[in-house]
mmCIF file of C-alpha atoms and ligand atoms in Angstrom:
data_model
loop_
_atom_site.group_PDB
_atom_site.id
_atom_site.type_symbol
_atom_site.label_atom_id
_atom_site.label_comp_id
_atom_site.label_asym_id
_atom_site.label_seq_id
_atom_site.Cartn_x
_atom_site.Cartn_y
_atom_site.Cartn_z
ATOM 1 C CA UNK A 281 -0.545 -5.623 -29.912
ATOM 2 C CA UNK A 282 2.386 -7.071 -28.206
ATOM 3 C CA UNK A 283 1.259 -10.743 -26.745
ATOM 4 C CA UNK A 284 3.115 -12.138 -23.759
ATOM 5 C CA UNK A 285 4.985 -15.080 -23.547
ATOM 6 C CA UNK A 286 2.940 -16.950 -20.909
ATOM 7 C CA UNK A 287 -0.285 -16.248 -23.563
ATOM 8 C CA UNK A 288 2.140 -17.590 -26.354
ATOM 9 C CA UNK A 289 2.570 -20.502 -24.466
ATOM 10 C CA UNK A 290 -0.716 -21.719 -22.843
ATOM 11 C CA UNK A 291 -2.576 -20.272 -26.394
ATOM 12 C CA UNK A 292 -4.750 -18.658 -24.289
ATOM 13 C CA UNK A 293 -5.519 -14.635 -24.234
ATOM 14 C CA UNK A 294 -5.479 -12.663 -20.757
ATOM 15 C CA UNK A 295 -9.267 -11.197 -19.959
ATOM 16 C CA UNK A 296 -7.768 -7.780 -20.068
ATOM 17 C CA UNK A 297 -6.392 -8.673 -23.636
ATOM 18 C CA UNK A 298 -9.491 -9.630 -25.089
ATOM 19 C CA UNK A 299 -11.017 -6.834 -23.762
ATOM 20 C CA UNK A 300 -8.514 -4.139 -25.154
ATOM 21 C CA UNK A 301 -8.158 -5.816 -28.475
ATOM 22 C CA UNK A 302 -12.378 -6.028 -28.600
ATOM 23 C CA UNK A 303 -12.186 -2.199 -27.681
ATOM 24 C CA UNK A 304 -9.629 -1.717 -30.591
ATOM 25 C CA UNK A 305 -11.633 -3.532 -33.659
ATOM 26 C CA UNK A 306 -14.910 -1.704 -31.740
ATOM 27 C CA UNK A 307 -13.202 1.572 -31.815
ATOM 28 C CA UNK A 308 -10.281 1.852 -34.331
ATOM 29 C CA UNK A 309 -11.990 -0.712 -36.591
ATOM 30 C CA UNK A 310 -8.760 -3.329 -36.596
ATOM 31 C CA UNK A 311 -6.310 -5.292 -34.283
ATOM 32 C CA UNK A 312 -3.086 -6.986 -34.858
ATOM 33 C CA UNK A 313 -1.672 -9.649 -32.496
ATOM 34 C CA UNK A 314 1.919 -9.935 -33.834
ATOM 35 C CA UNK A 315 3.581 -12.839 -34.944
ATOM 36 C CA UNK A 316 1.640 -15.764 -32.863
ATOM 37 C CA UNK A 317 1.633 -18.261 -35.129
ATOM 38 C CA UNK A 318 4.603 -20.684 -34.663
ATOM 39 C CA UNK A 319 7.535 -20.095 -36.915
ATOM 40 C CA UNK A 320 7.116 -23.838 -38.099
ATOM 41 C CA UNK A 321 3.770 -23.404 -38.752
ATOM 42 C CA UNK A 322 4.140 -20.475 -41.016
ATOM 43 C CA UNK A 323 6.780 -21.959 -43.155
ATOM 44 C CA UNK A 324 4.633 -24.685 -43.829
ATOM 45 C CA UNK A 325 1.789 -22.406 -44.974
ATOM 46 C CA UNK A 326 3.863 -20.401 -47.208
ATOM 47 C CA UNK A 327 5.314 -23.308 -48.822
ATOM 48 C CA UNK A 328 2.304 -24.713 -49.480
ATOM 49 C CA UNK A 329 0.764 -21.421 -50.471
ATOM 50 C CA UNK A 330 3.688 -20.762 -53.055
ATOM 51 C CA UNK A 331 2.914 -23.868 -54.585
ATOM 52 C CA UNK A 332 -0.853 -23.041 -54.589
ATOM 53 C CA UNK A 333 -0.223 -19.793 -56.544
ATOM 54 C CA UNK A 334 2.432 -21.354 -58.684
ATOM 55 C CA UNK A 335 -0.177 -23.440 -59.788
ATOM 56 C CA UNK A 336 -2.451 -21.242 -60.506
ATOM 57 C CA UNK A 337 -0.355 -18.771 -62.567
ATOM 58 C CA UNK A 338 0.723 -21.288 -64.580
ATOM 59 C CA UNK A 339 -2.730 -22.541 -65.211
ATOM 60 C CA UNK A 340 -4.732 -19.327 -65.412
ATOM 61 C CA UNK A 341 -2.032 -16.615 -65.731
ATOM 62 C CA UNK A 342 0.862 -17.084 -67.679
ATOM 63 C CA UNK A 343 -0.208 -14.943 -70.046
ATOM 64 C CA UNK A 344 -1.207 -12.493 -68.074
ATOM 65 C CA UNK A 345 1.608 -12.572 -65.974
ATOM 66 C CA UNK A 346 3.875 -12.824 -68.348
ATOM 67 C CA UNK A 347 2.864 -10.125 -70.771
ATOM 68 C CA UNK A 348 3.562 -7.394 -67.794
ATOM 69 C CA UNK A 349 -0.031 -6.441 -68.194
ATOM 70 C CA UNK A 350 -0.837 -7.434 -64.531
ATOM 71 C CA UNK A 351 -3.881 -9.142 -62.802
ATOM 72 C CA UNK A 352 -6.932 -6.977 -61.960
ATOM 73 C CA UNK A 353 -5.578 -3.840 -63.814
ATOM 74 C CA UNK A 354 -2.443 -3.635 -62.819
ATOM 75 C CA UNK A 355 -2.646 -3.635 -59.642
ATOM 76 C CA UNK A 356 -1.449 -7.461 -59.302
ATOM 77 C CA UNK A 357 -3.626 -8.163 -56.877
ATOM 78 C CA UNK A 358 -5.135 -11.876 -56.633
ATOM 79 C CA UNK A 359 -7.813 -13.366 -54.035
ATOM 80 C CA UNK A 360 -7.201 -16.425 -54.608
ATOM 81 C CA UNK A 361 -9.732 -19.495 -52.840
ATOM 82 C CA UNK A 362 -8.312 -22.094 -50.892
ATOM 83 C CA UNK A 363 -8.385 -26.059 -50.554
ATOM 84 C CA UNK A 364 -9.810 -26.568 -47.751
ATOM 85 C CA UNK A 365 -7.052 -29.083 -47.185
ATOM 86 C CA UNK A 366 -3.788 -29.341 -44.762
ATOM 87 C CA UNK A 367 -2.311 -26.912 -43.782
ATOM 88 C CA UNK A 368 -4.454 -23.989 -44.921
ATOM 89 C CA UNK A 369 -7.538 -25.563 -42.696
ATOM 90 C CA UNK A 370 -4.534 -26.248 -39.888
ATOM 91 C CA UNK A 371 -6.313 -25.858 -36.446
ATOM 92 C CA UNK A 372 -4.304 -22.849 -35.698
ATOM 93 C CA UNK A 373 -5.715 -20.887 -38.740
ATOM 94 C CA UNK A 374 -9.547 -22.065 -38.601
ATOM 95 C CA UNK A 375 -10.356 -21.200 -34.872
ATOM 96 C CA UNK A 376 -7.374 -20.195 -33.203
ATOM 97 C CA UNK A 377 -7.763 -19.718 -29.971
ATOM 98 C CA UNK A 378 -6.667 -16.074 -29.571
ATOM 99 C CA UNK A 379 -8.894 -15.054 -32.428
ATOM 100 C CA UNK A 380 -12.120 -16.928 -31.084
ATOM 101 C CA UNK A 381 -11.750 -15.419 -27.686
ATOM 102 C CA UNK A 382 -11.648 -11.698 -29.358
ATOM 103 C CA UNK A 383 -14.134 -12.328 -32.149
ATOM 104 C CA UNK A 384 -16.512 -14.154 -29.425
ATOM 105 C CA UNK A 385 -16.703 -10.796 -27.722
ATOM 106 C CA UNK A 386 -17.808 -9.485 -30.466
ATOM 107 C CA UNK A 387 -20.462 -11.320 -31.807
ATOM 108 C CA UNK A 388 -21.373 -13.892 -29.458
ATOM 109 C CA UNK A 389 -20.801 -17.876 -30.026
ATOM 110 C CA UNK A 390 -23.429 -18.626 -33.127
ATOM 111 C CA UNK A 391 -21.077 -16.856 -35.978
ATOM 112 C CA UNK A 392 -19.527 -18.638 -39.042
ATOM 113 C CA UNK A 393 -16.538 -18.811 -41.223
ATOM 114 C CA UNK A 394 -18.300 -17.435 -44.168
ATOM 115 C CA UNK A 395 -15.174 -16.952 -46.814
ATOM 116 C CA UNK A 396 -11.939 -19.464 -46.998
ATOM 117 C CA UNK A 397 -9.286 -17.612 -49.174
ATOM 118 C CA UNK A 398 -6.287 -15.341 -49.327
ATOM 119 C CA UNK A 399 -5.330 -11.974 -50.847
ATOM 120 C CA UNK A 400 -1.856 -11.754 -52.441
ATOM 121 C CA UNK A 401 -0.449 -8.690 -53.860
ATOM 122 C CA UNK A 402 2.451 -10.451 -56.366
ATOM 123 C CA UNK A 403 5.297 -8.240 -57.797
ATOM 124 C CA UNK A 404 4.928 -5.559 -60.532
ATOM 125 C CA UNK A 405 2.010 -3.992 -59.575
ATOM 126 C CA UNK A 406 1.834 -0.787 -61.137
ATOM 127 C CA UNK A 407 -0.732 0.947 -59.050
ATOM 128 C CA UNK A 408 -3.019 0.261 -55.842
ATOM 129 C CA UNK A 409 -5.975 -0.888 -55.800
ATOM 130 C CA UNK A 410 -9.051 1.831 -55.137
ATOM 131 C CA UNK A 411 -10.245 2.182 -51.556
ATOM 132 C CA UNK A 412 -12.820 0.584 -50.502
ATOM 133 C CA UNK A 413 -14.548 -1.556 -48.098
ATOM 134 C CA UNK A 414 -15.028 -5.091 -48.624
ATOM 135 C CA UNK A 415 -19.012 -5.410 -47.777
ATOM 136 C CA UNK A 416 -21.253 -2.628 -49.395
ATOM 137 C CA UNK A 417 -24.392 -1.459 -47.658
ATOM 138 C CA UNK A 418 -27.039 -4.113 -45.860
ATOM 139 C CA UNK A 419 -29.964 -2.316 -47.075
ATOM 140 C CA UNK A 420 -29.289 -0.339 -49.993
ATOM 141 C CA UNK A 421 -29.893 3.185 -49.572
ATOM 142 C CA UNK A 422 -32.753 3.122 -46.664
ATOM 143 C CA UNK A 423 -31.010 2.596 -43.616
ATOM 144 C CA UNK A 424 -29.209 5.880 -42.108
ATOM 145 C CA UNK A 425 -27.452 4.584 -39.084
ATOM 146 C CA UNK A 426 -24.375 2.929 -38.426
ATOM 147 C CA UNK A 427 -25.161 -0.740 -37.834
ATOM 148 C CA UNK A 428 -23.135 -3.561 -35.781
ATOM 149 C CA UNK A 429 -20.526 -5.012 -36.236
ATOM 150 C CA UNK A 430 -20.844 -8.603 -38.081
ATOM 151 C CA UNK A 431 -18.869 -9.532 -39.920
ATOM 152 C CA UNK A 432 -14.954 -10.021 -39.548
ATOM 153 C CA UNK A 433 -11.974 -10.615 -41.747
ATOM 154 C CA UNK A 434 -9.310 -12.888 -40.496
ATOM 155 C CA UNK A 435 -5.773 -12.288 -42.182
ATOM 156 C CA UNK A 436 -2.743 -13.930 -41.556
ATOM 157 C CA UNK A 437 0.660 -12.728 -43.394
ATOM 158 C CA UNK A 438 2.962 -15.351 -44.741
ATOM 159 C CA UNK A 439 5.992 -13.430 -45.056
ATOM 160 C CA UNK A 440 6.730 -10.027 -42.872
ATOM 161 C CA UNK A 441 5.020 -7.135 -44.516
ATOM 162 C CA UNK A 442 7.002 -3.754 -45.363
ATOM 163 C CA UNK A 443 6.825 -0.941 -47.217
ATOM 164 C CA UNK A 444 9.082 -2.635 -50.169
ATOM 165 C CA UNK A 445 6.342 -5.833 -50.734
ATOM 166 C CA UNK A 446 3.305 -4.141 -50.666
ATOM 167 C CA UNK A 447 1.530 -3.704 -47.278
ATOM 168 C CA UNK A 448 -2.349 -3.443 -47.329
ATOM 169 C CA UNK A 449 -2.836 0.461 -46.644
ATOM 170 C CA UNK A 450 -5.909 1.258 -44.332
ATOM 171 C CA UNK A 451 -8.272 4.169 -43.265
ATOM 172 C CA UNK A 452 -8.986 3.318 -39.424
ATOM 173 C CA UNK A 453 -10.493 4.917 -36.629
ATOM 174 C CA UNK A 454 -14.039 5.559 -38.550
ATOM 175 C CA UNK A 455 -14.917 3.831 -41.812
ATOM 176 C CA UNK A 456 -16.150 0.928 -40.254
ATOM 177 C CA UNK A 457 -18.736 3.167 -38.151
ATOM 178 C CA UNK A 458 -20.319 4.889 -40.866
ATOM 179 C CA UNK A 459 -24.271 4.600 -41.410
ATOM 180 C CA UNK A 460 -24.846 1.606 -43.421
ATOM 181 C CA UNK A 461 -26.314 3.839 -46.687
ATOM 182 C CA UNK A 462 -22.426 5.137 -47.000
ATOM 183 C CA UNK A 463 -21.317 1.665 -48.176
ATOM 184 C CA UNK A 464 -23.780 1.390 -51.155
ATOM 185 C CA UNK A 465 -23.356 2.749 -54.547
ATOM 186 C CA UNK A 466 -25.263 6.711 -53.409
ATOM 187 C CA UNK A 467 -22.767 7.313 -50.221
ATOM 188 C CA UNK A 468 -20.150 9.037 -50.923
ATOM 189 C CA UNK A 469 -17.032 7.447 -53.016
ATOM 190 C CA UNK A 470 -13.934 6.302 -51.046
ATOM 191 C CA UNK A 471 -11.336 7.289 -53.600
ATOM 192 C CA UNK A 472 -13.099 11.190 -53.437
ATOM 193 C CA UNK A 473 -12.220 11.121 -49.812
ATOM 194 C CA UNK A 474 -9.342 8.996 -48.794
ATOM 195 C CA UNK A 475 -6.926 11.462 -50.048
ATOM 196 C CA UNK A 476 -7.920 13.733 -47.430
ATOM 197 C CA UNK A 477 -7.586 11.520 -44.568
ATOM 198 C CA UNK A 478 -4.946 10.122 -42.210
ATOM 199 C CA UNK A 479 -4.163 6.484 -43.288
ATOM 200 C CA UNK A 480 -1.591 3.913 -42.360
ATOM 201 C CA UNK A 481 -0.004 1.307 -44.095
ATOM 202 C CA UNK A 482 0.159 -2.168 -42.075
ATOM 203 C CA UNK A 483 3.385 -3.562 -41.423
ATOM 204 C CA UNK A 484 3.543 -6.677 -39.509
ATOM 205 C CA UNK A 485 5.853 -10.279 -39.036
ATOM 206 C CA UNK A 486 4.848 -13.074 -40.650
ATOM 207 C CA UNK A 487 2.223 -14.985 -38.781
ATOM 208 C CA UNK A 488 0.544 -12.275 -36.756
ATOM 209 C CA UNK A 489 -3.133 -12.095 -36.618
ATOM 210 C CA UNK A 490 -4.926 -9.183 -37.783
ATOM 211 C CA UNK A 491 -8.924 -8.943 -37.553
ATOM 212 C CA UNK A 492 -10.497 -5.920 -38.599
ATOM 213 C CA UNK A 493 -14.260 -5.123 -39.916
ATOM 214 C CA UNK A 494 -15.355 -5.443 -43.429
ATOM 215 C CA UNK A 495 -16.487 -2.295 -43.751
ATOM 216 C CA UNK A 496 -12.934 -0.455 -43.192
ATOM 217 C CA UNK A 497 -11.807 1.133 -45.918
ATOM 218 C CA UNK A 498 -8.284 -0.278 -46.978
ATOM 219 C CA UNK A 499 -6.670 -1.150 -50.171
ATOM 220 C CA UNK A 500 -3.695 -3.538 -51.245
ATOM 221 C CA UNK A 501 -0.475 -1.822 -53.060
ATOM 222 C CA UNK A 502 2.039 -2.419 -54.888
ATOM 223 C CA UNK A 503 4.469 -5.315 -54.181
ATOM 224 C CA UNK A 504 7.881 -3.781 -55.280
ATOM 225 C CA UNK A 505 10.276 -6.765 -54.218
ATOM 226 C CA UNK A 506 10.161 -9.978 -56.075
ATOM 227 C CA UNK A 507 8.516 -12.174 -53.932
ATOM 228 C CA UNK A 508 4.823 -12.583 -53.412
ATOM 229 C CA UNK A 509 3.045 -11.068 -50.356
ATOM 230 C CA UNK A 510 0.428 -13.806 -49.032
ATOM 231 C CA UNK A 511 -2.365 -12.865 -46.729
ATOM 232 C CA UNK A 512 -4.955 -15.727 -45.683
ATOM 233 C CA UNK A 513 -8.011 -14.495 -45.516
ATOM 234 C CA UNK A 514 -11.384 -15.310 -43.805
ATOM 235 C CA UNK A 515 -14.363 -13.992 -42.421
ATOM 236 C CA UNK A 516 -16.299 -14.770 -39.338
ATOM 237 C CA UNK A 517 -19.834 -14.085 -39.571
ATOM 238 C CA UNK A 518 -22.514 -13.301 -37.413
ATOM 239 C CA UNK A 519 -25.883 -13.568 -39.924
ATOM 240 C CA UNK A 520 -24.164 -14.341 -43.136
ATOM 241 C CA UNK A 521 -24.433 -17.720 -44.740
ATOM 242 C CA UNK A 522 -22.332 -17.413 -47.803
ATOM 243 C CA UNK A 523 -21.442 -20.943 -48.527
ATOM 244 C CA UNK A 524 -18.668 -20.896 -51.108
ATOM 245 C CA UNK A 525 -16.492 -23.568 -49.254
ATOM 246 C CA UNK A 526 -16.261 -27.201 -50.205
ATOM 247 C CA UNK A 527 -15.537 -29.530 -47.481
ATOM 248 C CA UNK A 528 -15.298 -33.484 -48.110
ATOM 249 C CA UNK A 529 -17.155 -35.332 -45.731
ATOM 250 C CA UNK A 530 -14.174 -37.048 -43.665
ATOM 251 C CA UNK A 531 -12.340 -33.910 -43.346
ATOM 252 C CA UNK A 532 -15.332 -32.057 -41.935
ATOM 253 C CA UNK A 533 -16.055 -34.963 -39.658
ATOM 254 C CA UNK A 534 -12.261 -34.899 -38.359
ATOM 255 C CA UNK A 535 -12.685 -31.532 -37.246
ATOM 256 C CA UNK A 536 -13.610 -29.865 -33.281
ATOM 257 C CA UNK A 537 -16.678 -29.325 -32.525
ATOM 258 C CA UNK A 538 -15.712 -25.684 -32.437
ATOM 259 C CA UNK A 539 -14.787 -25.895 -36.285
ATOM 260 C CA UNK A 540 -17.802 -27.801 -37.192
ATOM 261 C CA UNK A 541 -20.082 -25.383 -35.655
ATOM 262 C CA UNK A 542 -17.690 -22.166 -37.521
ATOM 263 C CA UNK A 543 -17.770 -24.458 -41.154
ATOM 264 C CA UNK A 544 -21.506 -25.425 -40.573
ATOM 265 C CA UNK A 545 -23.453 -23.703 -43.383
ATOM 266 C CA UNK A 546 -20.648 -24.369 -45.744
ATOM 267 C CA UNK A 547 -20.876 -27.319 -48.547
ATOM 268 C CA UNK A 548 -20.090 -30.631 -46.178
ATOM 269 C CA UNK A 549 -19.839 -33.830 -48.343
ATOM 270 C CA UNK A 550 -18.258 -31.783 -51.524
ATOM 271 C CA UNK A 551 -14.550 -32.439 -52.950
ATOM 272 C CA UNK A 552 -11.873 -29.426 -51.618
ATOM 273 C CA UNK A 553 -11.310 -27.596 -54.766
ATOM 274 C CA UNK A 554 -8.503 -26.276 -56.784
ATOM 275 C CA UNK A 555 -7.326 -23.066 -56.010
ATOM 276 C CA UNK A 556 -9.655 -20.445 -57.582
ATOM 277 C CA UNK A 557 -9.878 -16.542 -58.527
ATOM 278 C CA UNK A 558 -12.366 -14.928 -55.910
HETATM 279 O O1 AKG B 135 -3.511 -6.395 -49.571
HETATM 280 C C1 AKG B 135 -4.358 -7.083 -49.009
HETATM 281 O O2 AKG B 135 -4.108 -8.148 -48.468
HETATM 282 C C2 AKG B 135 -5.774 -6.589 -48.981
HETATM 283 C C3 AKG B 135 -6.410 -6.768 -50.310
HETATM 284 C C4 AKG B 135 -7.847 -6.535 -50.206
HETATM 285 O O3 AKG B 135 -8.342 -6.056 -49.258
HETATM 286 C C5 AKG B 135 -8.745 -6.880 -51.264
HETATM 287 O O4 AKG B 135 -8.319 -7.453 -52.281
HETATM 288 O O5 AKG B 135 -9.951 -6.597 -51.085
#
């Protein structure tokens, strides 16, 4: 979705775009607001992001990397977690406004930023990842119908995303509305399937917002220029309580109310950490 300039400007979403991108995530099982984020803003989280993987290649990888063998297979993809530290906990990622208003509609005002991280497909990948959807089923094989939606990922590209630097490639328009038994280890098996289907690979600027339900089945491919392909990546939560992020006491008490009540569960009064494999 295309947002206007007066919405750019006052940060603040038109009722009848809420409701059409609520519609689209309830319907289509995704949205994209393109390129919101300031230009300023996303320079400064890629920069800081390249040095964040840099460090972490060189610490954990080299080898790895190095020896062409690729991360996770070969597909070179890396979820890497985040500090929660400037600029990756920057106002404008943790609760901006555009994506509260959308995700409020969703699932009300009590949900919860449940993961703090980032997906990055780096070059030389030599094949995609398999399709899947990132939650599996709630209650294992005993409930037949297609549950809620509740939980939300939150990604935000660093650099533009094309087909040369490997776009994440999606199955919309029904995955996310199967019964909830189809997303445990008896329904049937994504990679069977996806072949047959219509799918779409997601090209969009740097800095847009795209929100889309866990249970859509996408994959990341292969990155075939030489420059990493960054996504943040968080989830809003409606029951879950994950608490995976560390967040030191003043920098939790610095933040909105808003922010406090989204990083509530999480573990307040802990050090940020290094960046670390998901
Ligand atoms: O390419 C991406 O950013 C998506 C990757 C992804 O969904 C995953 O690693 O589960």
């Amino acid at each position: 979705m295309k947002i206007s300039r007066e919405e750019l400007e006052t940060l603040k979403l038109n009722e009848e775009t809420i409701e059409l991108a609520a519609y689209l995530i309830k319907v289509n099982g995704y949205v994209i607001l393109e390129g919101v984020l300031p230009q300023e803003k996303v320079n400064e989280l890629r920069k800081a992001f390249t040095d964040c993987m840099d460090w972490f290649i060189d610490k954990h990888g080299k080898e790895i990397y190095e020896n062409k063998k690729g991360f996770n297979e070969g597909t070179n993809h890396l979820g890497i977690f985040l500090p929660f530290a400037a600029p990756f906990n920057d106002s404008l990622v943790i609760e901006h406004p555009f994506a509260l208003a959308i995700i409020d509609r969703l699932l009300g005002k009590d949900y919860s930023v449940t993961l703090f991280s980032s997906n990055t497909s780096l070059p030389g990948g030599k094949k995609p990842q398999p399709v899947h959807p990132d939650y599996g089923a709630r209650f294992g094989d005993l409930c037949k119908v297609a549950l809620p939606i509740t939980d939300l990922v939150f990604n935000i590209p660093l650099v533009d995303v094309h087909d040369g630097n490997g776009p994440m490639e999606i199955w919309p328009g029904g995955t996310h509305l199967l019964p909830d038994n189809y997303y445990g280890p008896n329904g049937p098996n994504p990679e069977d399937l996806a072949p047959h289907m219509q799918s779409m690979k997601v090209h969009m600027p740097a800095g847009s917002i795209l929100i889309r339900d866990v249970r859509m089945w996408h994959r990341g491919t292969p990155n075939r220029s030489d420059e990493i392909r960054p996504n943040l990546a968080l989830i809003y939560s409606a029951f879950n309580r994950d608490n995976s992020v560390q967040i030191p006491q003043e920098t939790y008490d610095k933040l909105s109310d808003r922010a406090k009540h989204l990083f509530r569960w999480q573990k307040i009064g802990y050090p940020a950490i290094e960046p670390t494999h998901e």
